[in-house]
Amino acid sequence: MNFKHEINPEKLPQHVAIIMDGNGRWAKQKGKLRIFGHQNGVTAVRDTAEAAAEIGVKYLTLYAFSTENWNRPKIEVEALMTLLVATINKETTTLLKNDIKLETIGDTESLPEKCRKELAEAIEKTKHCKRMTLVLALSYSSKWEIINGFKNIAEKVKTGKINVDDIDENLIDEYLCTKNYPDPELMIRTSGEHRISNFLLWQLAYAEFYFTEKLWPDFSKDDFYQAILDYQKRERRFGKTSEQISNQ
Ligand code: FPP
């Protein structure tokens, strides 16, 4: 089935966020080690980024490594970091060819030196790209981000640079890692899990959620387009009534 041609370009989400889940189970089903699942997950990352750019999505945020993922066995964490370095190194040309800018959110200071260096190079090389921004959430958790934001705001209140009465939604947005991006309108999670797992808690306040049973390495361009079509069929009410929305 080809869903791409059914998509209405007038009703595209600007920003799609994805929890890429199920790599471990995918590998287990094949009698392989978990890292085999992550390695195959890279193909789905490439396909999804291409699919998003092709239809005109402006921001794609992928949850690649959570703060909690540091608690996985050391061997898996090391393998994931090695995979990340190799992938960034290999895919920078593809990003440039597709005019895609790479950025990151999260506590990237905690990543190994080699990872930070590879990321910094790719970010620098692609900073002029305009078609889409690919945001990798790395060593990211929403509670970490919100705590950080609150600490920075509190510091400014203490030194008189911010008045308590000035604290509103816009100000809090400014203190989050995502300050340069619009909030995602659509969040996709693969592998049949129906959880948000500490991902963009503030930013997903009004997002539509799309869950699929597909395990991440099996997630294809067409699966992405199917999610976009599902999103386009929904009525986004933002707390208003259906009648108010249709009269707008
Ligand atoms: C979740 O599956 C996936 C991850 C924690 C890592 C995601 C990493 C990749 C897709 C590969 C590298 C990414 C980039 C951006 C280069 P899981 O391990 O939690 O699967 P399970 O729930 O079946 O155990």
PDB file of C-alpha atoms and ligand atoms in Angstrom:
ATOM      1  CA  MET A   1       0.000   0.000   0.000  1.00  0.00           C
ATOM      2  CA  ASN A   2       1.346   3.440  -0.859  1.00  0.00           C
ATOM      3  CA  PHE A   3      -0.007   6.064   1.535  1.00  0.00           C
ATOM      4  CA  LYS A   4       2.217   8.968   0.481  1.00  0.00           C
ATOM      5  CA  HIS A   5      -0.019  10.249  -2.322  1.00  0.00           C
ATOM      6  CA  GLU A   6      -3.031  10.406   0.048  1.00  0.00           C
ATOM      7  CA  ILE A   7      -1.354  12.927   2.348  1.00  0.00           C
ATOM      8  CA  ASN A   8      -2.797  16.454   2.341  1.00  0.00           C
ATOM      9  CA  PRO A   9       0.200  18.829   2.134  1.00  0.00           C
ATOM     10  CA  GLU A  10      -1.959  21.608   3.656  1.00  0.00           C
ATOM     11  CA  LYS A  11      -2.457  19.692   6.909  1.00  0.00           C
ATOM     12  CA  LEU A  12       1.038  18.451   7.659  1.00  0.00           C
ATOM     13  CA  PRO A  13       2.383  18.435  11.205  1.00  0.00           C
ATOM     14  CA  GLN A  14       5.406  20.751  11.335  1.00  0.00           C
ATOM     15  CA  HIS A  15       7.062  18.686  14.022  1.00  0.00           C
ATOM     16  CA  VAL A  16       6.867  14.918  14.540  1.00  0.00           C
ATOM     17  CA  ALA A  17       8.446  13.240  17.583  1.00  0.00           C
ATOM     18  CA  ILE A  18       9.137   9.500  17.705  1.00  0.00           C
ATOM     19  CA  ILE A  19       9.855   7.011  20.489  1.00  0.00           C
ATOM     20  CA  MET A  20      11.763   4.330  18.565  1.00  0.00           C
ATOM     21  CA  ASP A  21      10.973   1.218  20.568  1.00  0.00           C
ATOM     22  CA  GLY A  22      11.288  -2.534  20.083  1.00  0.00           C
ATOM     23  CA  ASN A  23      14.851  -3.039  18.834  1.00  0.00           C
ATOM     24  CA  GLY A  24      15.607  -5.557  21.586  1.00  0.00           C
ATOM     25  CA  ARG A  25      12.444  -7.607  20.998  1.00  0.00           C
ATOM     26  CA  TRP A  26      13.041  -7.562  17.234  1.00  0.00           C
ATOM     27  CA  ALA A  27      16.512  -9.055  17.753  1.00  0.00           C
ATOM     28  CA  LYS A  28      15.243 -11.587  20.299  1.00  0.00           C
ATOM     29  CA  GLN A  29      12.581 -12.818  17.843  1.00  0.00           C
ATOM     30  CA  LYS A  30      15.436 -13.577  15.461  1.00  0.00           C
ATOM     31  CA  GLY A  31      17.540 -15.274  18.136  1.00  0.00           C
ATOM     32  CA  LYS A  32      20.139 -12.479  17.990  1.00  0.00           C
ATOM     33  CA  LEU A  33      21.748 -10.122  20.510  1.00  0.00           C
ATOM     34  CA  ARG A  34      19.989  -6.828  21.338  1.00  0.00           C
ATOM     35  CA  ILE A  35      22.628  -4.776  19.525  1.00  0.00           C
ATOM     36  CA  PHE A  36      21.613  -6.500  16.282  1.00  0.00           C
ATOM     37  CA  GLY A  37      18.221  -4.847  16.768  1.00  0.00           C
ATOM     38  CA  HIS A  38      19.812  -1.424  17.302  1.00  0.00           C
ATOM     39  CA  GLN A  39      21.985  -1.885  14.207  1.00  0.00           C
ATOM     40  CA  ASN A  40      18.897  -2.647  12.131  1.00  0.00           C
ATOM     41  CA  GLY A  41      17.104   0.271  13.768  1.00  0.00           C
ATOM     42  CA  VAL A  42      19.509   2.600  11.953  1.00  0.00           C
ATOM     43  CA  THR A  43      17.877   1.721   8.606  1.00  0.00           C
ATOM     44  CA  ALA A  44      14.501   2.761  10.027  1.00  0.00           C
ATOM     45  CA  VAL A  45      16.059   6.028  11.254  1.00  0.00           C
ATOM     46  CA  ARG A  46      17.345   6.762   7.742  1.00  0.00           C
ATOM     47  CA  ASP A  47      14.066   5.803   6.036  1.00  0.00           C
ATOM     48  CA  THR A  48      11.956   7.805   8.476  1.00  0.00           C
ATOM     49  CA  ALA A  49      14.128  10.920   8.166  1.00  0.00           C
ATOM     50  CA  GLU A  50      13.909  10.690   4.378  1.00  0.00           C
ATOM     51  CA  ALA A  51      10.151  10.073   4.475  1.00  0.00           C
ATOM     52  CA  ALA A  52       9.595  13.099   6.716  1.00  0.00           C
ATOM     53  CA  ALA A  53      11.777  15.392   4.603  1.00  0.00           C
ATOM     54  CA  GLU A  54      10.124  14.219   1.356  1.00  0.00           C
ATOM     55  CA  ILE A  55       6.650  15.357   2.400  1.00  0.00           C
ATOM     56  CA  GLY A  56       7.788  18.624   4.001  1.00  0.00           C
ATOM     57  CA  VAL A  57       7.865  17.946   7.763  1.00  0.00           C
ATOM     58  CA  LYS A  58      10.140  20.660   9.202  1.00  0.00           C
ATOM     59  CA  TYR A  59      11.260  19.042  12.471  1.00  0.00           C
ATOM     60  CA  LEU A  60      11.720  15.374  13.333  1.00  0.00           C
ATOM     61  CA  THR A  61      12.756  14.524  16.895  1.00  0.00           C
ATOM     62  CA  LEU A  62      13.931  10.973  17.622  1.00  0.00           C
ATOM     63  CA  TYR A  63      14.319   9.590  21.146  1.00  0.00           C
ATOM     64  CA  ALA A  64      17.639   7.816  20.582  1.00  0.00           C
ATOM     65  CA  PHE A  65      18.938   7.450  24.165  1.00  0.00           C
ATOM     66  CA  SER A  66      17.183   8.358  27.411  1.00  0.00           C
ATOM     67  CA  THR A  67      18.742   9.338  30.720  1.00  0.00           C
ATOM     68  CA  GLU A  68      17.357   6.038  32.038  1.00  0.00           C
ATOM     69  CA  ASN A  69      19.108   4.078  29.248  1.00  0.00           C
ATOM     70  CA  TRP A  70      22.438   4.650  31.083  1.00  0.00           C
ATOM     71  CA  ASN A  71      21.195   1.938  33.492  1.00  0.00           C
ATOM     72  CA  ARG A  72      21.282  -0.749  30.776  1.00  0.00           C
ATOM     73  CA  PRO A  73      24.098  -3.325  30.825  1.00  0.00           C
ATOM     74  CA  LYS A  74      27.462  -1.648  30.185  1.00  0.00           C
ATOM     75  CA  ILE A  75      28.049  -3.725  27.060  1.00  0.00           C
ATOM     76  CA  GLU A  76      24.779  -2.502  25.476  1.00  0.00           C
ATOM     77  CA  VAL A  77      25.445   1.145  26.375  1.00  0.00           C
ATOM     78  CA  GLU A  78      28.944   0.936  24.860  1.00  0.00           C
ATOM     79  CA  ALA A  79      27.622  -0.760  21.731  1.00  0.00           C
ATOM     80  CA  LEU A  80      24.927   1.926  21.347  1.00  0.00           C
ATOM     81  CA  MET A  81      27.515   4.707  21.679  1.00  0.00           C
ATOM     82  CA  THR A  82      29.777   3.023  19.099  1.00  0.00           C
ATOM     83  CA  LEU A  83      26.797   2.649  16.768  1.00  0.00           C
ATOM     84  CA  LEU A  84      25.886   6.286  17.228  1.00  0.00           C
ATOM     85  CA  VAL A  85      29.415   7.440  16.350  1.00  0.00           C
ATOM     86  CA  ALA A  86      29.576   5.155  13.283  1.00  0.00           C
ATOM     87  CA  THR A  87      26.112   6.198  12.093  1.00  0.00           C
ATOM     88  CA  ILE A  88      26.695   9.937  12.440  1.00  0.00           C
ATOM     89  CA  ASN A  89      30.015   9.562  10.659  1.00  0.00           C
ATOM     90  CA  LYS A  90      28.489   7.545   7.818  1.00  0.00           C
ATOM     91  CA  GLU A  91      25.243   9.493   7.428  1.00  0.00           C
ATOM     92  CA  THR A  92      26.501  13.095   7.453  1.00  0.00           C
ATOM     93  CA  THR A  93      26.809  13.019   3.645  1.00  0.00           C
ATOM     94  CA  THR A  94      23.203  11.767   3.349  1.00  0.00           C
ATOM     95  CA  LEU A  95      22.057  14.576   5.656  1.00  0.00           C
ATOM     96  CA  LEU A  96      23.868  17.149   3.509  1.00  0.00           C
ATOM     97  CA  LYS A  97      22.530  15.629   0.286  1.00  0.00           C
ATOM     98  CA  ASN A  98      18.972  15.848   1.660  1.00  0.00           C
ATOM     99  CA  ASP A  99      19.532  19.376   3.063  1.00  0.00           C
ATOM    100  CA  ILE A 100      18.826  18.161   6.635  1.00  0.00           C
ATOM    101  CA  LYS A 101      20.225  19.969   9.670  1.00  0.00           C
ATOM    102  CA  LEU A 102      21.281  17.826  12.635  1.00  0.00           C
ATOM    103  CA  GLU A 103      20.752  19.046  16.197  1.00  0.00           C
ATOM    104  CA  THR A 104      20.578  17.385  19.618  1.00  0.00           C
ATOM    105  CA  ILE A 105      18.655  17.838  22.848  1.00  0.00           C
ATOM    106  CA  GLY A 106      19.649  16.345  26.182  1.00  0.00           C
ATOM    107  CA  ASP A 107      22.594  16.151  28.537  1.00  0.00           C
ATOM    108  CA  THR A 108      25.079  15.587  25.700  1.00  0.00           C
ATOM    109  CA  GLU A 109      27.961  16.541  28.031  1.00  0.00           C
ATOM    110  CA  SER A 110      27.541  13.097  29.585  1.00  0.00           C
ATOM    111  CA  LEU A 111      28.206  11.306  26.269  1.00  0.00           C
ATOM    112  CA  PRO A 112      31.650   9.819  25.599  1.00  0.00           C
ATOM    113  CA  GLU A 113      34.190  12.234  24.110  1.00  0.00           C
ATOM    114  CA  LYS A 114      34.219  10.444  20.720  1.00  0.00           C
ATOM    115  CA  CYS A 115      30.427  10.803  20.463  1.00  0.00           C
ATOM    116  CA  ARG A 116      30.478  14.494  21.379  1.00  0.00           C
ATOM    117  CA  LYS A 117      33.185  15.146  18.785  1.00  0.00           C
ATOM    118  CA  GLU A 118      31.367  13.274  15.992  1.00  0.00           C
ATOM    119  CA  LEU A 119      28.099  15.028  16.817  1.00  0.00           C
ATOM    120  CA  ALA A 120      29.728  18.466  16.985  1.00  0.00           C
ATOM    121  CA  GLU A 121      31.268  17.922  13.537  1.00  0.00           C
ATOM    122  CA  ALA A 122      27.977  16.789  11.964  1.00  0.00           C
ATOM    123  CA  ILE A 123      26.086  19.673  13.607  1.00  0.00           C
ATOM    124  CA  GLU A 124      28.646  22.166  12.288  1.00  0.00           C
ATOM    125  CA  LYS A 125      28.660  20.682   8.765  1.00  0.00           C
ATOM    126  CA  THR A 126      24.865  20.674   8.446  1.00  0.00           C
ATOM    127  CA  LYS A 127      24.089  23.949  10.221  1.00  0.00           C
ATOM    128  CA  HIS A 128      23.232  25.736   6.937  1.00  0.00           C
ATOM    129  CA  CYS A 129      20.713  23.032   5.856  1.00  0.00           C
ATOM    130  CA  LYS A 130      17.150  24.259   5.477  1.00  0.00           C
ATOM    131  CA  ARG A 131      14.767  21.507   4.392  1.00  0.00           C
ATOM    132  CA  MET A 132      14.291  19.812   7.762  1.00  0.00           C
ATOM    133  CA  THR A 133      15.873  19.706  11.227  1.00  0.00           C
ATOM    134  CA  LEU A 134      16.579  16.238  12.607  1.00  0.00           C
ATOM    135  CA  VAL A 135      16.763  16.465  16.398  1.00  0.00           C
ATOM    136  CA  LEU A 136      18.332  13.533  18.245  1.00  0.00           C
ATOM    137  CA  ALA A 137      17.300  13.276  21.897  1.00  0.00           C
ATOM    138  CA  LEU A 138      20.451  11.893  23.526  1.00  0.00           C
ATOM    139  CA  SER A 139      20.890  11.320  27.225  1.00  0.00           C
ATOM    140  CA  TYR A 140      17.562  13.128  27.355  1.00  0.00           C
ATOM    141  CA  SER A 141      14.734  12.970  29.822  1.00  0.00           C
ATOM    142  CA  SER A 142      11.954  15.463  30.161  1.00  0.00           C
ATOM    143  CA  LYS A 143      12.174  15.666  33.957  1.00  0.00           C
ATOM    144  CA  TRP A 144      15.929  16.396  33.683  1.00  0.00           C
ATOM    145  CA  GLU A 145      15.149  19.149  31.166  1.00  0.00           C
ATOM    146  CA  ILE A 146      12.373  20.682  33.300  1.00  0.00           C
ATOM    147  CA  ILE A 147      14.502  20.602  36.484  1.00  0.00           C
ATOM    148  CA  ASN A 148      17.328  22.336  34.603  1.00  0.00           C
ATOM    149  CA  GLY A 149      14.949  24.945  33.246  1.00  0.00           C
ATOM    150  CA  PHE A 150      13.469  25.620  36.702  1.00  0.00           C
ATOM    151  CA  LYS A 151      16.941  25.984  38.232  1.00  0.00           C
ATOM    152  CA  ASN A 152      17.949  28.529  35.585  1.00  0.00           C
ATOM    153  CA  ILE A 153      14.712  30.483  36.038  1.00  0.00           C
ATOM    154  CA  ALA A 154      15.124  30.426  39.843  1.00  0.00           C
ATOM    155  CA  GLU A 155      18.672  31.751  39.491  1.00  0.00           C
ATOM    156  CA  LYS A 156      17.400  34.692  37.398  1.00  0.00           C
ATOM    157  CA  VAL A 157      14.592  35.386  39.869  1.00  0.00           C
ATOM    158  CA  LYS A 158      17.165  35.404  42.687  1.00  0.00           C
ATOM    159  CA  THR A 159      19.319  37.963  40.888  1.00  0.00           C
ATOM    160  CA  GLY A 160      16.310  40.101  39.956  1.00  0.00           C
ATOM    161  CA  LYS A 161      16.562  39.457  36.177  1.00  0.00           C
ATOM    162  CA  ILE A 162      13.101  37.847  36.098  1.00  0.00           C
ATOM    163  CA  ASN A 163      10.015  38.812  38.122  1.00  0.00           C
ATOM    164  CA  VAL A 164       7.912  35.924  39.441  1.00  0.00           C
ATOM    165  CA  ASP A 165       4.911  37.452  37.632  1.00  0.00           C
ATOM    166  CA  ASP A 166       6.756  37.159  34.300  1.00  0.00           C
ATOM    167  CA  ILE A 167       6.780  33.359  34.527  1.00  0.00           C
ATOM    168  CA  ASP A 168       4.337  32.102  31.920  1.00  0.00           C
ATOM    169  CA  GLU A 169       4.207  29.417  29.190  1.00  0.00           C
ATOM    170  CA  ASN A 170       6.373  31.413  26.801  1.00  0.00           C
ATOM    171  CA  LEU A 171       9.055  32.001  29.404  1.00  0.00           C
ATOM    172  CA  ILE A 172       9.179  28.324  30.393  1.00  0.00           C
ATOM    173  CA  ASP A 173       9.429  27.364  26.674  1.00  0.00           C
ATOM    174  CA  GLU A 174      12.525  29.551  26.493  1.00  0.00           C
ATOM    175  CA  TYR A 175      14.226  27.544  29.249  1.00  0.00           C
ATOM    176  CA  LEU A 176      13.743  24.123  27.656  1.00  0.00           C
ATOM    177  CA  CYS A 177      16.131  22.394  25.194  1.00  0.00           C
ATOM    178  CA  THR A 178      13.427  22.691  22.533  1.00  0.00           C
ATOM    179  CA  LYS A 179      13.219  26.500  22.674  1.00  0.00           C
ATOM    180  CA  ASN A 180      13.982  26.810  18.948  1.00  0.00           C
ATOM    181  CA  TYR A 181      11.334  24.334  17.785  1.00  0.00           C
ATOM    182  CA  PRO A 182       7.539  24.417  17.656  1.00  0.00           C
ATOM    183  CA  ASP A 183       5.832  21.818  19.859  1.00  0.00           C
ATOM    184  CA  PRO A 184       5.314  18.463  18.100  1.00  0.00           C
ATOM    185  CA  GLU A 185       1.780  18.033  16.785  1.00  0.00           C
ATOM    186  CA  LEU A 186       2.265  14.272  16.450  1.00  0.00           C
ATOM    187  CA  MET A 187       4.080  11.728  18.617  1.00  0.00           C
ATOM    188  CA  ILE A 188       4.606   8.205  17.293  1.00  0.00           C
ATOM    189  CA  ARG A 189       5.643   5.233  19.427  1.00  0.00           C
ATOM    190  CA  THR A 190       6.452   1.842  17.959  1.00  0.00           C
ATOM    191  CA  SER A 191       6.360  -1.664  19.502  1.00  0.00           C
ATOM    192  CA  GLY A 192       2.852  -1.569  20.996  1.00  0.00           C
ATOM    193  CA  GLU A 193       3.830   0.216  24.228  1.00  0.00           C
ATOM    194  CA  HIS A 194       1.429   2.993  25.252  1.00  0.00           C
ATOM    195  CA  ARG A 195       3.714   5.145  27.368  1.00  0.00           C
ATOM    196  CA  ILE A 196       5.401   8.543  27.101  1.00  0.00           C
ATOM    197  CA  SER A 197       8.555   7.418  28.996  1.00  0.00           C
ATOM    198  CA  ASN A 198       9.835  10.812  30.169  1.00  0.00           C
ATOM    199  CA  PHE A 199       9.826  12.245  26.619  1.00  0.00           C
ATOM    200  CA  LEU A 200       8.889  15.901  25.942  1.00  0.00           C
ATOM    201  CA  LEU A 201       6.290  15.986  28.752  1.00  0.00           C
ATOM    202  CA  TRP A 202       5.721  19.735  28.493  1.00  0.00           C
ATOM    203  CA  GLN A 203       5.946  19.955  24.695  1.00  0.00           C
ATOM    204  CA  LEU A 204       3.478  17.110  24.011  1.00  0.00           C
ATOM    205  CA  ALA A 205       0.665  18.740  26.015  1.00  0.00           C
ATOM    206  CA  TYR A 206      -1.568  18.984  22.923  1.00  0.00           C
ATOM    207  CA  ALA A 207       0.092  16.454  20.606  1.00  0.00           C
ATOM    208  CA  GLU A 208      -1.798  13.648  18.921  1.00  0.00           C
ATOM    209  CA  PHE A 209      -0.432  10.226  19.873  1.00  0.00           C
ATOM    210  CA  TYR A 210      -0.072   7.398  17.363  1.00  0.00           C
ATOM    211  CA  PHE A 211       0.836   3.920  18.537  1.00  0.00           C
ATOM    212  CA  THR A 212       1.787   1.048  16.262  1.00  0.00           C
ATOM    213  CA  GLU A 213       2.567  -2.598  16.991  1.00  0.00           C
ATOM    214  CA  LYS A 214       5.470  -2.502  14.517  1.00  0.00           C
ATOM    215  CA  LEU A 215       8.884  -2.956  16.140  1.00  0.00           C
ATOM    216  CA  TRP A 216      11.246  -0.079  15.299  1.00  0.00           C
ATOM    217  CA  PRO A 217      13.573  -1.946  12.839  1.00  0.00           C
ATOM    218  CA  ASP A 218      10.452  -2.883  10.802  1.00  0.00           C
ATOM    219  CA  PHE A 219       9.099   0.692  10.734  1.00  0.00           C
ATOM    220  CA  SER A 220       9.034   1.789   7.082  1.00  0.00           C
ATOM    221  CA  LYS A 221       8.395   4.975   5.123  1.00  0.00           C
ATOM    222  CA  ASP A 222       4.876   3.746   4.469  1.00  0.00           C
ATOM    223  CA  ASP A 223       4.315   3.208   8.217  1.00  0.00           C
ATOM    224  CA  PHE A 224       5.363   6.823   8.756  1.00  0.00           C
ATOM    225  CA  TYR A 225       2.970   8.027   6.056  1.00  0.00           C
ATOM    226  CA  GLN A 226       0.179   5.937   7.576  1.00  0.00           C
ATOM    227  CA  ALA A 227       0.753   7.735  10.903  1.00  0.00           C
ATOM    228  CA  ILE A 228       0.577  11.121   9.145  1.00  0.00           C
ATOM    229  CA  LEU A 229      -2.709  10.118   7.452  1.00  0.00           C
ATOM    230  CA  ASP A 230      -4.165   9.006  10.765  1.00  0.00           C
ATOM    231  CA  TYR A 231      -3.156  12.374  12.265  1.00  0.00           C
ATOM    232  CA  GLN A 232      -4.802  14.235   9.382  1.00  0.00           C
ATOM    233  CA  LYS A 233      -8.129  12.513  10.101  1.00  0.00           C
ATOM    234  CA  ARG A 234      -8.219  13.731  13.692  1.00  0.00           C
ATOM    235  CA  GLU A 235      -9.977  16.835  14.932  1.00  0.00           C
ATOM    236  CA  ARG A 236      -7.654  18.896  17.121  1.00  0.00           C
ATOM    237  CA  ARG A 237      -9.874  20.811  19.536  1.00  0.00           C
ATOM    238  CA  PHE A 238      -7.413  22.319  22.054  1.00  0.00           C
ATOM    239  CA  GLY A 239     -10.110  22.269  24.744  1.00  0.00           C
ATOM    240  CA  LYS A 240     -12.806  23.817  22.504  1.00  0.00           C
ATOM    241  CA  THR A 241     -15.973  22.116  21.243  1.00  0.00           C
ATOM    242  CA  SER A 242     -16.301  20.394  17.884  1.00  0.00           C
ATOM    243  CA  GLU A 243     -18.802  23.110  16.741  1.00  0.00           C
ATOM    244  CA  GLN A 244     -16.385  25.908  17.627  1.00  0.00           C
ATOM    245  CA  ILE A 245     -13.666  24.212  15.560  1.00  0.00           C
ATOM    246  CA  SER A 246     -15.856  23.709  12.472  1.00  0.00           C
ATOM    247  CA  ASN A 247     -17.036  27.380  12.633  1.00  0.00           C
ATOM    248  CA  GLN A 248     -13.451  28.690  12.660  1.00  0.00           C
TER     249      GLN A 248
HETATM  250  C1  FPP B   1      14.550   1.154  21.969  1.00  0.00           C
HETATM  251  O1  FPP B   1      14.485  -0.239  21.770  1.00  0.00           O
HETATM  252  C2  FPP B   1      15.665   1.743  21.250  1.00  0.00           C
HETATM  253  C3  FPP B   1      16.738   2.374  21.817  1.00  0.00           C
HETATM  254  C4  FPP B   1      16.901   2.558  23.258  1.00  0.00           C
HETATM  255  C5  FPP B   1      17.839   2.920  21.010  1.00  0.00           C
HETATM  256  C6  FPP B   1      17.451   3.509  19.701  1.00  0.00           C
HETATM  257  C7  FPP B   1      18.646   3.477  18.819  1.00  0.00           C
HETATM  258  C8  FPP B   1      18.628   3.268  17.495  1.00  0.00           C
HETATM  259  C9  FPP B   1      17.392   3.146  16.703  1.00  0.00           C
HETATM  260  C10 FPP B   1      19.901   3.122  16.730  1.00  0.00           C
HETATM  261  C11 FPP B   1      20.816   4.281  16.683  1.00  0.00           C
HETATM  262  C12 FPP B   1      20.135   5.575  16.510  1.00  0.00           C
HETATM  263  C13 FPP B   1      20.646   6.624  15.836  1.00  0.00           C
HETATM  264  C14 FPP B   1      19.909   7.908  15.871  1.00  0.00           C
HETATM  265  C15 FPP B   1      21.869   6.544  15.074  1.00  0.00           C
HETATM  266  P1  FPP B   1      14.667  -1.190  23.028  1.00  0.00           P
HETATM  267  O2  FPP B   1      16.101  -1.564  23.103  1.00  0.00           O
HETATM  268  O3  FPP B   1      14.105  -0.535  24.243  1.00  0.00           O
HETATM  269  O4  FPP B   1      13.790  -2.424  22.591  1.00  0.00           O
HETATM  270  P2  FPP B   1      12.959  -3.399  23.555  1.00  0.00           P
HETATM  271  O5  FPP B   1      11.914  -2.555  24.225  1.00  0.00           O
HETATM  272  O6  FPP B   1      12.362  -4.372  22.593  1.00  0.00           O
HETATM  273  O7  FPP B   1      13.932  -4.011  24.504  1.00  0.00           O
END
